[in-house]
Structures are given as structure tokens and as C-alpha cells.
Coordinates of C-alpha atoms in Angstrom, one line a residue:
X1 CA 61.9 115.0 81.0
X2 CA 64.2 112.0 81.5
X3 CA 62.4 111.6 85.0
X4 CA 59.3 111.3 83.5
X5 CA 60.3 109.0 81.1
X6 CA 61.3 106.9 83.5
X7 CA 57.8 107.1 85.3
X8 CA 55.8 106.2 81.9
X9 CA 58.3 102.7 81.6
X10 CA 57.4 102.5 85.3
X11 CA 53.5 102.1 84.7
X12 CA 54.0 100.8 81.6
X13 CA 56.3 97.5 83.6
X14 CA 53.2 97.6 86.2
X15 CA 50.3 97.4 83.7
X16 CA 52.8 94.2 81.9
X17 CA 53.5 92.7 85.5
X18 CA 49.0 92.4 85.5
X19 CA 49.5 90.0 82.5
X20 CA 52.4 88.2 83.1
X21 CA 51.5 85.2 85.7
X22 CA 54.6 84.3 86.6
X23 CA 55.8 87.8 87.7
X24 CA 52.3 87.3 90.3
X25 CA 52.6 88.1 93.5
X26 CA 49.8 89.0 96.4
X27 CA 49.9 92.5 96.9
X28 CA 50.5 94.0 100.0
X29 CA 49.3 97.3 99.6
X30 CA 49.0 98.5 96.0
X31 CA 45.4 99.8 95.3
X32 CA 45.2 103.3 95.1
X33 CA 48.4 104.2 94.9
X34 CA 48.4 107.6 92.9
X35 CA 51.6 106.7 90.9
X36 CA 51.8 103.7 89.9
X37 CA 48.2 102.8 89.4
X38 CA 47.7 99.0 90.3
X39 CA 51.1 98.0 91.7
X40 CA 52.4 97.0 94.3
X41 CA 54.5 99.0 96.4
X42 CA 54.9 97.2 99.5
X43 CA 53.6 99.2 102.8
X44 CA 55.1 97.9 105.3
X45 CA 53.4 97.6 109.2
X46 CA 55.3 100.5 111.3
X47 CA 58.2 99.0 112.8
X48 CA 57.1 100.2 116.1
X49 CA 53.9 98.5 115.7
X50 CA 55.3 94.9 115.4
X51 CA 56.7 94.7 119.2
X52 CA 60.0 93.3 118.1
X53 CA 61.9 93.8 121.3
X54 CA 65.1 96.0 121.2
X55 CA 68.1 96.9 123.3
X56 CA 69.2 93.6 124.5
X57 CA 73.0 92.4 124.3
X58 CA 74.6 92.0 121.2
X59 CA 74.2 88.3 120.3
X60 CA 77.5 86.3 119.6
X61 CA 77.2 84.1 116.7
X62 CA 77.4 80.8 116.5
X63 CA 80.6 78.8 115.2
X64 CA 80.6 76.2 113.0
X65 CA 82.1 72.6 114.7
X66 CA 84.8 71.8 112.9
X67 CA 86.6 68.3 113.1
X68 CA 90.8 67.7 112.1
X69 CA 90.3 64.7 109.8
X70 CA 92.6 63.7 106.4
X71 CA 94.2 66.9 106.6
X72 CA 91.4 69.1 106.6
X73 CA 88.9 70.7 109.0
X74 CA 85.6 68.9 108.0
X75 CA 81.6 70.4 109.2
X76 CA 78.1 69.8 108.5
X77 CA 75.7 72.5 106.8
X78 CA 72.6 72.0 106.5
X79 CA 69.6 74.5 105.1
X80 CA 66.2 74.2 106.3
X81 CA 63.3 76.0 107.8
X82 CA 63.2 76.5 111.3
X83 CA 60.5 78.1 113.5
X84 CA 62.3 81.3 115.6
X85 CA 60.4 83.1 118.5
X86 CA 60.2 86.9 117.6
X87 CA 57.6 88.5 118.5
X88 CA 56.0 88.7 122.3
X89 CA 52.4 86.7 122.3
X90 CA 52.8 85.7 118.7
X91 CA 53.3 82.3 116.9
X92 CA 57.0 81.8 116.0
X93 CA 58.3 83.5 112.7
X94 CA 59.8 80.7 109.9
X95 CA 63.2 81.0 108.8
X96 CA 65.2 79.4 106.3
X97 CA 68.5 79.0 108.1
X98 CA 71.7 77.3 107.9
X99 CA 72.0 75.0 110.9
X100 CA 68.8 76.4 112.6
X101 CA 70.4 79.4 112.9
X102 CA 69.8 83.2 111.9
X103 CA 72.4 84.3 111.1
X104 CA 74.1 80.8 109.8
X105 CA 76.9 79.7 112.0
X106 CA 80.6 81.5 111.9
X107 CA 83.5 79.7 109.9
X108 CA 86.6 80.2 110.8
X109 CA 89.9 79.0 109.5
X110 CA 93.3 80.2 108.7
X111 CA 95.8 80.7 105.6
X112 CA 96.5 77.2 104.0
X113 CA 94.1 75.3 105.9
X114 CA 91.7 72.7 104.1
X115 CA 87.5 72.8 104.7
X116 CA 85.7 69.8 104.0
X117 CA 82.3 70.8 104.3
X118 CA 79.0 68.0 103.9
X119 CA 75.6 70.6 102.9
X120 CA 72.1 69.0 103.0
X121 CA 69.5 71.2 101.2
X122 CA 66.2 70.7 103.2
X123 CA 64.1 73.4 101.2
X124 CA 61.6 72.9 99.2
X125 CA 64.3 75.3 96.3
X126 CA 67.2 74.5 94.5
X127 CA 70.4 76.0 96.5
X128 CA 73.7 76.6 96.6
X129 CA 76.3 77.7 98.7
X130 CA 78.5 80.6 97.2
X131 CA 81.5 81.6 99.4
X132 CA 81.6 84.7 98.7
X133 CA 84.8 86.6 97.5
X134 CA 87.1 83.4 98.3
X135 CA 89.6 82.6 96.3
X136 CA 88.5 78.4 95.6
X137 CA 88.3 76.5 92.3
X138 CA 85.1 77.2 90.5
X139 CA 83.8 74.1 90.9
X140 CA 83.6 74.9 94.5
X141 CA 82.1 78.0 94.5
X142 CA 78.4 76.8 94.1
X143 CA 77.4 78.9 91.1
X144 CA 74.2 78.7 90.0
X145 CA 74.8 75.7 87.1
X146 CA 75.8 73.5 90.4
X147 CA 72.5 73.5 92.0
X148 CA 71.7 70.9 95.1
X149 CA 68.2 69.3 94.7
X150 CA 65.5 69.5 97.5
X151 CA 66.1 66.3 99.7
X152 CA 69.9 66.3 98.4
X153 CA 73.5 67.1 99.2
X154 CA 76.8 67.1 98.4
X155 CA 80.6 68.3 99.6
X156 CA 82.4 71.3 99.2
X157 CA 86.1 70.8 99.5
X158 CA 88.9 73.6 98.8
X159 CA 92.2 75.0 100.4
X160 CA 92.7 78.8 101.6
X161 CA 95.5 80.4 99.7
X162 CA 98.3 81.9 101.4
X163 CA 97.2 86.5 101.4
X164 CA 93.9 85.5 101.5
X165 CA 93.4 86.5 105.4
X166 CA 89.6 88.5 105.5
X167 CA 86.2 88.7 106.5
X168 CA 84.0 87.0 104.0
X169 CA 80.8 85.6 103.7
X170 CA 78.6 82.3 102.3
X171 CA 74.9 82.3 101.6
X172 CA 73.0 81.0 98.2
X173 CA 72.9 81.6 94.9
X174 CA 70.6 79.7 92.7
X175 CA 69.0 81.8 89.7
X176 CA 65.8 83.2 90.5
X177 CA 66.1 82.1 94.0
X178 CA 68.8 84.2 95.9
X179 CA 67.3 87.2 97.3
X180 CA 64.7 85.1 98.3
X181 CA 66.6 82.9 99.9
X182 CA 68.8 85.4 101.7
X183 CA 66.0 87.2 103.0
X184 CA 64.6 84.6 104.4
X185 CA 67.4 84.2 106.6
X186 CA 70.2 82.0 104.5
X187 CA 73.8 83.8 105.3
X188 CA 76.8 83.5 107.9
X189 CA 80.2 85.0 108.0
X190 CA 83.6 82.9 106.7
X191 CA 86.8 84.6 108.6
X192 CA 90.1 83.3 107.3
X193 CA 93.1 84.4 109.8
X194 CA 96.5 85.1 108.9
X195 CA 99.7 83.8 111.0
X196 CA 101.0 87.0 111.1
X197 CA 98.2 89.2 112.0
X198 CA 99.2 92.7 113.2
X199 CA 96.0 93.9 114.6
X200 CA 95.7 90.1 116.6
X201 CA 96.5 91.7 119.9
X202 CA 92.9 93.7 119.5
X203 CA 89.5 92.4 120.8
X204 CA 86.8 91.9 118.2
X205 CA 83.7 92.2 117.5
X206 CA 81.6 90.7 114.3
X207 CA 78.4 92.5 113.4
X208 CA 76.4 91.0 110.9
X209 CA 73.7 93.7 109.3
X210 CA 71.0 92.4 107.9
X211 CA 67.3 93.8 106.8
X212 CA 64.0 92.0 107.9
X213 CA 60.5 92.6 106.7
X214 CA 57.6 91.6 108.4
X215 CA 54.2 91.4 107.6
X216 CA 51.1 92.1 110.1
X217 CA 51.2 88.6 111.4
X218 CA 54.6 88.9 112.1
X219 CA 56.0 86.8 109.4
X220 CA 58.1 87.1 106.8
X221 CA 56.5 89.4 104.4
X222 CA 56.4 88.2 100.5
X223 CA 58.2 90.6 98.1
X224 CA 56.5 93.3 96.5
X225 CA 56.8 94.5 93.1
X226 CA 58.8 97.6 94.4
X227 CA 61.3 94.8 96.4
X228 CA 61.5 94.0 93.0
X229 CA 62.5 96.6 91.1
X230 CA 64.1 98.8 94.1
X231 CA 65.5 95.7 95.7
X232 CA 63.9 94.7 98.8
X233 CA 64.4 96.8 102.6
X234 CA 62.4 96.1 105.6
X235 CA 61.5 97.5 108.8
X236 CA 64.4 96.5 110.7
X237 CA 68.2 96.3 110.2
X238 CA 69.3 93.6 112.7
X239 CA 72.7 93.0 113.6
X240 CA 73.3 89.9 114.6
X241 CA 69.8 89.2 114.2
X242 CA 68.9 91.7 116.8
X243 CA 67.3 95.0 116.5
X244 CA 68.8 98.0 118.0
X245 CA 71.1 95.2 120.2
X246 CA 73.5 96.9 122.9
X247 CA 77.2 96.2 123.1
X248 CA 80.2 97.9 125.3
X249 CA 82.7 100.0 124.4
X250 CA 85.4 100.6 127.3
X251 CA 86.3 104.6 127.4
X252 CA 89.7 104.9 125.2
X253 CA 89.2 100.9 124.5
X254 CA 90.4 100.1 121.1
X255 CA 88.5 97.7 119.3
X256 CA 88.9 95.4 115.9
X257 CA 85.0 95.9 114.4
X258 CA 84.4 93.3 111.2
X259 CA 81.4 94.4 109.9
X260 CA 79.1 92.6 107.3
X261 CA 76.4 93.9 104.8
X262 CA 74.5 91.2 104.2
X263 CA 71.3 93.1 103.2
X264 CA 69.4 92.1 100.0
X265 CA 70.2 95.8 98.3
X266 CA 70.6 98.2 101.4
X267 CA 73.6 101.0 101.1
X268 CA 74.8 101.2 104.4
X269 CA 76.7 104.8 104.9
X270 CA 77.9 103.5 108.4
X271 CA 78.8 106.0 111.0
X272 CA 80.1 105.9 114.8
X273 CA 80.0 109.9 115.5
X274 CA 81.4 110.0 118.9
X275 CA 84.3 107.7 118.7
X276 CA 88.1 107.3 117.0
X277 CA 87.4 105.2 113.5
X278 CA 90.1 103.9 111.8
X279 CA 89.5 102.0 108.4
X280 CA 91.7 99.2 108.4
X281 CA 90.6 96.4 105.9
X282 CA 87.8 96.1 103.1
X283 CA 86.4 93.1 101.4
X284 CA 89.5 90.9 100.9
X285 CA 91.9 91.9 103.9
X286 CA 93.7 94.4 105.4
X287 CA 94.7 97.8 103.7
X288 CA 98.3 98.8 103.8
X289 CA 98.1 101.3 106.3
X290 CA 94.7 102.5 108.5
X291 CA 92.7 105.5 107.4
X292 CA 91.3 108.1 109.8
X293 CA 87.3 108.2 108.3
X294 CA 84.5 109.8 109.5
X295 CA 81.8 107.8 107.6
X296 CA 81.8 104.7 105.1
X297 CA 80.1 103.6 102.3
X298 CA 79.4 99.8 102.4
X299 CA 77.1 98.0 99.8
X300 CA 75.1 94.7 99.9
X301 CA 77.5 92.1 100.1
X302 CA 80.8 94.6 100.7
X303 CA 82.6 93.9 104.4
X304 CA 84.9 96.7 106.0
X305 CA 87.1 96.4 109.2
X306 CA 87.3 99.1 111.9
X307 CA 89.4 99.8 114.5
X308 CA 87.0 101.8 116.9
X309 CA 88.4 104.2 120.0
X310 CA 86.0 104.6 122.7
X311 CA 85.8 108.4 123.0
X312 CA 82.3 109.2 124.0
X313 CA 82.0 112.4 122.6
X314 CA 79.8 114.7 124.2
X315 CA 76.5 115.8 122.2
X316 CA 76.9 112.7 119.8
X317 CA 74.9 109.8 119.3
X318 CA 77.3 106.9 120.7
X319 CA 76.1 103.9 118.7
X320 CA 76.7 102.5 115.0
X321 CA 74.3 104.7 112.3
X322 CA 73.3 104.6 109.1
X323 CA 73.5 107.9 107.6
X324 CA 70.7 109.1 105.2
X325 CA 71.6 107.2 101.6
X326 CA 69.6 107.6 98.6
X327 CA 70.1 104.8 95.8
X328 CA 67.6 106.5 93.4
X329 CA 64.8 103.8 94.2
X330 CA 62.2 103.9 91.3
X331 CA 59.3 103.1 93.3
X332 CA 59.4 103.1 97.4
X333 CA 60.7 105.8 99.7
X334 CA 64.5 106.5 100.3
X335 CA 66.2 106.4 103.3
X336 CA 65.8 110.0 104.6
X337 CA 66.7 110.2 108.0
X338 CA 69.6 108.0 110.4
X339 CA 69.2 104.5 111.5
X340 CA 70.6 103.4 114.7
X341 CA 72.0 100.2 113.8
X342 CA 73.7 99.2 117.4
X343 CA 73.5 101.1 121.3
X344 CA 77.1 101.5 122.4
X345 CA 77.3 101.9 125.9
X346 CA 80.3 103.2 127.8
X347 CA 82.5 100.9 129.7
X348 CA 85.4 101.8 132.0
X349 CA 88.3 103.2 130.7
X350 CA 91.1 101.3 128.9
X351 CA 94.6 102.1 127.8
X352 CA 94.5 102.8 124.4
X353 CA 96.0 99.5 122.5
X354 CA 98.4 100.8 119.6
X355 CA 97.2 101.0 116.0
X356 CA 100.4 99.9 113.7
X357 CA 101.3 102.3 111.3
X358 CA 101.8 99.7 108.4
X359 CA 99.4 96.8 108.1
X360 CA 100.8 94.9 104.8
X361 CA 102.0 95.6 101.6
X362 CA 99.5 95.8 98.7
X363 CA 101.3 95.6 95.1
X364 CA 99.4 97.7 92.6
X365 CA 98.8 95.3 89.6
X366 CA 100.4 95.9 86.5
X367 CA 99.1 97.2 83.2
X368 CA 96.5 95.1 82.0
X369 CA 96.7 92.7 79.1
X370 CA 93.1 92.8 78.2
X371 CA 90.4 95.6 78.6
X372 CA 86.7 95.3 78.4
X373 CA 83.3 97.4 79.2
X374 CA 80.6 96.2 81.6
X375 CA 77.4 98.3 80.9
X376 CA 74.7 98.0 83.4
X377 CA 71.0 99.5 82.1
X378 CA 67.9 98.9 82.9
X379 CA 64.4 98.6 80.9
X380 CA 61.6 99.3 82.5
X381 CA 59.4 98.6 79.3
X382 CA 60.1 94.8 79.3
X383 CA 59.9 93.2 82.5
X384 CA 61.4 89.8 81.5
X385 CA 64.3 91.5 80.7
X386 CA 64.3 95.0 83.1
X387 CA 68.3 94.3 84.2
X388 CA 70.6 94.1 82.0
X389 CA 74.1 93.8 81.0
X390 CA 76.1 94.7 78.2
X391 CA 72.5 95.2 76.8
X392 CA 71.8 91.3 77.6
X393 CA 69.5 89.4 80.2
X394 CA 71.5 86.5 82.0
X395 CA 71.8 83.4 80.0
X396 CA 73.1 80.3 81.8
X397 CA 74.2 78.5 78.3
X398 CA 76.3 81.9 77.5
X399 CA 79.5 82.7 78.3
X400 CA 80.2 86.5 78.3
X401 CA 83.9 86.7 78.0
X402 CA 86.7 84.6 77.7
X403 CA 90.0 85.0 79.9
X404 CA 93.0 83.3 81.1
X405 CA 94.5 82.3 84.5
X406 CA 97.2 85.2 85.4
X407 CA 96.3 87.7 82.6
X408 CA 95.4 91.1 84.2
X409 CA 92.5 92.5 83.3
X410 CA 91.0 96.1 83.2
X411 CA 87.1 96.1 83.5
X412 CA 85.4 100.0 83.3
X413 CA 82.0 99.6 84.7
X414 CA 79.7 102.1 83.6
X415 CA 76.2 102.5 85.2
X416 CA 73.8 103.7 82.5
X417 CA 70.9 102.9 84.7
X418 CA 69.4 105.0 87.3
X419 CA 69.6 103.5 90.2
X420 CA 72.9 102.6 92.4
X421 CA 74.2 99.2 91.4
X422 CA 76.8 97.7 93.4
X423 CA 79.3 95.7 91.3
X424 CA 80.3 92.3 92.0
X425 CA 83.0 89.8 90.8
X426 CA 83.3 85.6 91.6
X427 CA 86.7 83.7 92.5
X428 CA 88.9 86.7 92.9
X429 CA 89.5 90.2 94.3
X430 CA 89.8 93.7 92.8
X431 CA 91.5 96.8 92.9
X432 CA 89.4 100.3 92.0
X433 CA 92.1 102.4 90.1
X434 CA 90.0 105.1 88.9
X435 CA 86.0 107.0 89.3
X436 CA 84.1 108.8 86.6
X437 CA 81.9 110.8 88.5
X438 CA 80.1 112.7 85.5
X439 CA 82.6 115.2 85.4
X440 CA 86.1 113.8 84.9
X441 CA 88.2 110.5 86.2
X442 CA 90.1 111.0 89.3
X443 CA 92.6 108.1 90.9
X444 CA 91.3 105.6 93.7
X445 CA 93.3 107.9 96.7
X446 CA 94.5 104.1 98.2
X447 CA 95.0 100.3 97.3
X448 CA 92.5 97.9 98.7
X449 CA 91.4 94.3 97.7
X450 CA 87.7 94.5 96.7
X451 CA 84.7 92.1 95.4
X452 CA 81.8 94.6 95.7
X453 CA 81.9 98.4 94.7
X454 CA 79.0 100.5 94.6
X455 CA 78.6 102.2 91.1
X456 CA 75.9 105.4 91.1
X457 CA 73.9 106.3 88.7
X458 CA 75.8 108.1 85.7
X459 CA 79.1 106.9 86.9
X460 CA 82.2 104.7 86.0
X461 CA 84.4 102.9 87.3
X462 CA 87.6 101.1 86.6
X463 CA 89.5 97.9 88.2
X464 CA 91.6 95.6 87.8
X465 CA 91.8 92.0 88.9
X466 CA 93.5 88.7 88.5
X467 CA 92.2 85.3 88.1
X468 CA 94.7 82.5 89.2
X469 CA 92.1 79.3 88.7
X470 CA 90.2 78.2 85.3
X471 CA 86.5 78.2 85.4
X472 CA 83.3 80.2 84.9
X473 CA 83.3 82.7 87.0
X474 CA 80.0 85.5 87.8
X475 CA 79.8 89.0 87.4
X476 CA 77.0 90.6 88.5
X477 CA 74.7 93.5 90.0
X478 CA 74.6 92.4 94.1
X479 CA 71.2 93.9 94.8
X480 CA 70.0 90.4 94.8
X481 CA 66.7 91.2 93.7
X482 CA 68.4 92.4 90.3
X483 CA 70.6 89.6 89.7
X484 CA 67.6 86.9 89.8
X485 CA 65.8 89.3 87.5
X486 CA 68.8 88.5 85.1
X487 CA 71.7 91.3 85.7
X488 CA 74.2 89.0 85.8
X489 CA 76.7 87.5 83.4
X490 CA 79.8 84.7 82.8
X491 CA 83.8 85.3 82.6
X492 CA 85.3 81.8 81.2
X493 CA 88.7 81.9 82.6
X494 CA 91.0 78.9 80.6
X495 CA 94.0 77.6 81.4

């Protein structure tokens, strides 16, 4: 019954997307489908049938130039379209990029260090640049009431904190604008390193997942109305921004692996079957000691760190997978079957470097002073207002809730909705201390430093967190395509 509920809002939203003009879009494929009548559900060209080569070397991605001057490191960012050659005997694909490149170059910097950054927007959008999951003034963080003009620019200037050591990421976040923008090639990967790092003696490797959907011509294909709603998957999942790309793995080699989903909406259940996988850091840093897993979940926008043992074993697919995942997608196809993300092949064999025992020390925060609710829901029967929060569309003039700098706070997120909506938090990190899984709450089984959990349909979940700088701050759904529709909302942190 409640499923086919759900389908009668679903063709009700499609015969109100006919009359609404500025919901529009060219359809792709929608006529005749028996479901949903007129909409648009977006059939893709067969990967297969686009000739987007595969198998060649793991690219390395580009760093960002950085300059000592004043104190601080200072860079250029500019975003702009660029031309790319993708496809064999066909025009080049355009990209929006940061510094003509896809993905945007790598920053790098370390614990206490100072970025003075100059960004030129050269679209023809409104844009920001959101670091995402740093810990910077608010002012800094380019929410979406900071927008930069076509044709204009401006500075970003902030200090790494001191703990703060991770793998995070920057890429847009103008209202309305973002998943577009980040489809279209808009994101690259922010590393801060800590002096005292005790997995430094391991090589790295940074893989940067990210979906691309091509149309027939071999450019980037518009959204449909199920990116829409769903929130939008391609063809491929690059890495890197190469398909299927190859890398080497020496036999007993251990290996530090950061990994970035910077998808649109994609659940990534990542997977490396015939090797030694040890988690060792999430979102905001290292975990306190490594666990031994054998599969991860990883939402749009989350970040994990691996340390992977070249083990080869025999009868296993050796590369990185994504594992069947189904987000309970209201209008395309789930992911029903593994996706080889990365080849891994087999180099010689290497002494096993060690894996420390104890990575930090992670303090559980303390009771909180202030508890509040965060419902997500959806409503398919209005489609200005399908994704909601607290029962509310995003308002840019309202502020949500007020806090204040150094008051812990206990958030339950509780996902009334039914699809998978991965949680996500501005200007700080988190700590999961409990799951409501239908049946009962059980305790988060370790401490990590979060800014993105997955919450499924039906289920809750608790955490805590910490602001230490005044300012709005954004909480919001991080399918992106969900969060321009208006699932999003504002924390006012005071002094």
C-alpha cells in the first residue's frame, strides 16, 4: 500500500513537472515509459557504446602551486569551462573545471599553516567554493549567501587548526547550482598533514571517485527528472577521472589508500576482496586504532583511509569494487550487480611495512547541553517543495537553529523519507553515538570524526558535535541534487 502511494505522488510530481516551466528540462528518453507516463527517466547510451577508453595508469592529480608569502601559502583558483578530449574520433567533451583540470588540482598543507587562496569565477553561474568539512570561520567557507558573480573573484583566507590532520575536499555550493556544478566537473581534494603522522612511513595513493554521464554525442548529458528526484548516476565511475584506470599493488606491499566520494548521490559499498584492508581514518582523520573490514560504506561527499596489503588472493577479483547498493531510488534502476572501480595489478613482493597498533586518541564528547531533531521527508505531491526538513523547504533569510561556540550538541537524525539520505554538517566534525535501525538503538561500536553519514530509510541516528567558531553554518541532505531542490537548512552559532 505505502509503495503504491508513493507511485501515485510520483505521477502526480510528473504530470506538475509538465506545468511548471522552470522545473523544464529536454527529455532524454521519457515517452512511453509505462510508469511514469510522460517523464523523464533518463536512458542513458550503454557505457560500452561510448568508446571511452579503459585500463590505462591511474592518473596522479595535479597539485595546486602554492607560494610562501606574509606567512601564508598563497594559490590561484580559477573555474571555468574547458574543452577535454574523451572520446576516440569525437569532438572534445566541455568541462567546468577548476584550473582546466578534472578533477581540480590537489591542496596540500599541514596543521597551523595559513592558505591565501585568489578564486576567479569564469562561468556563466553564481559559485562558490565550500571546503568541505574544514574547520575555517564561516565567512570562509563559501556558503551559498557568499556567492562570486560571473566575471568576478575574491580571496579566501583561513588557518588549519592544530587535530585537524585529514582528507577533505572543496567544490561549489551555490543554491540551485551545486550538483550541477559538480557534475560538470567542479571538485579536487584538500589534504591537511599532521607533524606527527604515524602512518607517514606508508606510500599513498589518492583516488578520487567520481560519476560521469554522457549523452550520444559524447557530452555531458543534461539531468533528467529522475537525476532529480533519485539524484543523478552515470555510466561511468572514474577515478581520477579515468575509467576502469590500472594501478600496482606490490605482493605483501602495504599501502596508505585516501579515498574520495565525490559522486553527486552515489553510495559507494567499496570492496578490495583479495587483499589485507585495514580502516584507518574517516572523514576528519585518523581513527584511534585500525579496523580489520571486509567492505565499507561510503556516501557522496564521505572520505575513508585504507591501509591495503597486497595479498592476491586466489579466485578474487583483485581491484577496488563497488558492491551491489540499493538507495531506494524512486524512479531509475538500482545498482544490482558490482562495479569495478580500479584494475589492481600485482607487483613484486614487498616486506610487509608495520600497521601501528594505536593511531591517536579520540575523546568521546561529553553530554550534550542542547538536543534537537532533524527530520528529513520528502513530498512527492509538490514539487517546489519535494525535500524537506523539519517539514520545511530551504529558506536563505531563515535561520533554523540557534547555538553557541563550545556548547555540545546532540542532533538525532531521523529519515522519514524513503530513500537513503546521507547527512551532512558545515564548519565542524561529528561523532555517531548511536543507530535506530527500525528495531531498537544499538551504540556506534568505535569513535570517528565524521561530516557525512548515510541515514536509510526508516532509520535514526544520533551525534554529537562541537562548534568552536560563530557563524551560519549548513546542514543538509548531500545528494546534491536534493539539497538544490531545497533539503537543506541553517545552524546560527553565536559567540
Amino acid at each position: 500500500m505505502e509503495r503504491d502511494m508513493r507511485r501515485r505522488d510520483v505521477m502526480r510530481w510528473g504530470a506538475a513537472l509538465a506545468l511548471t516551466p522552470w522545473l523544464a528540462r529536454p527529455a532524454l528518453a521519457a515517452a512511453g515509459h509505462r510508469e511514469h507516463g510522460s517523464m523523464d527517466v533518463g536512458v542513458m547510451p550503454a557505457a560500452g557504446k561510448l568508446g571511452l577508453a579503459s585500463g590505462l595508469p591511474l592518473p596522479a592529480l595535479m597539485r595546486l602551486p602554492l607560494e610562501r608569502k606574509d606567512g601564508a601559502l598563497q594559490g590561484c583558483l580559477t573555474a571555468a569551462a574547458v574543452r577535454l578530449p574523451l572520446l576516440s574520433g569525437r569532438p572534445a567533451t566541455e568541462f567546468w573545471a577548476y584550473n582546466d583540470s578534472v578533477p581540480g588540482p590537489a591542496i596540500e598543507l599541514s596543521e597551523g599553516e595559513t592558505l591565501n587562496l585568489r578564486f576567479d569565477n569564469r562561468l556563466p553561474q553564481p559559485t562558490t567554493v565550500h571546503w568541505h568539512g574544514l574547520p575555517i570561520p564561516a565567512d570562509q567557507d563559501g556558503n551559498p549567501q557568499d556567492p562570486v558573480a560571473p566575471g568576478q573573484g575574491r580571496d579566501y583566507r583561513f588557518t588549519l587548526p592544530a587535530g585537524c590532520a585529514g582528507s577533505y575536499w572543496y567544490h561549489p555550493h551555490p543554491h540551485g547550482h551545486t550538483a550541477e556544478q559538480v557534475y560538470r566537473g567542479l571538485a579536487g581534494v584538500f589534504v591537511v598533514r599532521s607533524r606527527n603522522d604515524p602512518l607517514a612511513h606508508l606510500p599513498e595513493r589518492w583516488l578520487v571517485l567520481s560519476d560521469l554521464k554522457l549523452d550520444d554525442d559524447g557530452g555531458i548529458a543534461a539531468s533528467s527528472d529522475a537525476d532529480r528526484m533519485d539524484g543523478r548516476e552515470g555510466q561511468f565511475v572514474l577515478a581520477n577521472g579515468a575509467w576502469q584506470p590500472r594501478l600496482t599493488l606490490g605482493v605483501g606491499e602495504r599501502q596508505r589508500w585516501r579515498i574520495w566520494n565525490a559522486t553527486s548521490a552515489r553510495v559507494l559499498k567499496l570492496a578490495l576482496p583479495a587483499h589485507e584492508v585495514w580502516l584507518v581514518g574517516t572523514d576528519g582523520g585518523l581513527l584511534e586504532r585500525p579496523r580489520r573490514v571486509e567492505n565499507l560504506l561510503v556516501p557522496p561527499g564521505g572520505r575513508v583511509e585504507l591501509a591495503v596489503t597486497g595479498r592476491f588472493a586466489p579466485g578474487l577479483p583483485a581491484g577496488l569494487l563497488a558492491l551491489p547498493y540499493a538507495r531506494g531510488k524512486m524512479m531509475g534502476p538500482e545498482q544490482d550487480k558490482a562495479l569495478s572501480l580500479a584494475e589492481v595489478d600485482a607487483g613484486e613482493a614487498v616486506a610487509t611495512a608495520p600497521l601501528p597498533a594505536k593511531l591517536r586518541r579520540i575523546d568521546a564528547l561529553p553530554r550534550p547541553a542542547v538536543k534537537r531533531s532533524v527530520a528529513f521527508s520528502e513530498n512527492m505531491a509538490n514539487p517546489a517543495a519535494m525535500f524537506l526538513i523539519n517539514g520545511r523547504t530551504f529558506d536563505m533569510d531563515r535561520m533554523d537553529f540557534t547555538g553557541k561556540v563550545g556548547a555540545v550538541e546532540e542532533w538525532e537524525i531521523d529519515n522519514q523519507a524513503d530513500m537513503d539520505h546521507p547527512f551532512h554538517l558545515h564548519g565542524t566534525q561529528f561523532q555517531v553515538t548511536e543507530r535506530h535501525d527500525g528495531k531498537g538503538w544499538r551504540r556506534e561500536p568505535y569513535l570517528a570524526w565524521l561530516d557525512v553519514v548515510n541515514v536509510p530509510p526508516g532509520q535514526k541516528v544520533r551525534l554529537r558535535f562541537r562548534q568552536d567558531m560563530p557563524g551560519p553554518r549548513m546542514f543538509h541532505c548531500h545528494i546534491l541534487e536534493h539539497e538544490d531542490a531545497g533539503m537543506m537548512g541553517m545552524l546560527d552559532v553565536r559567540a
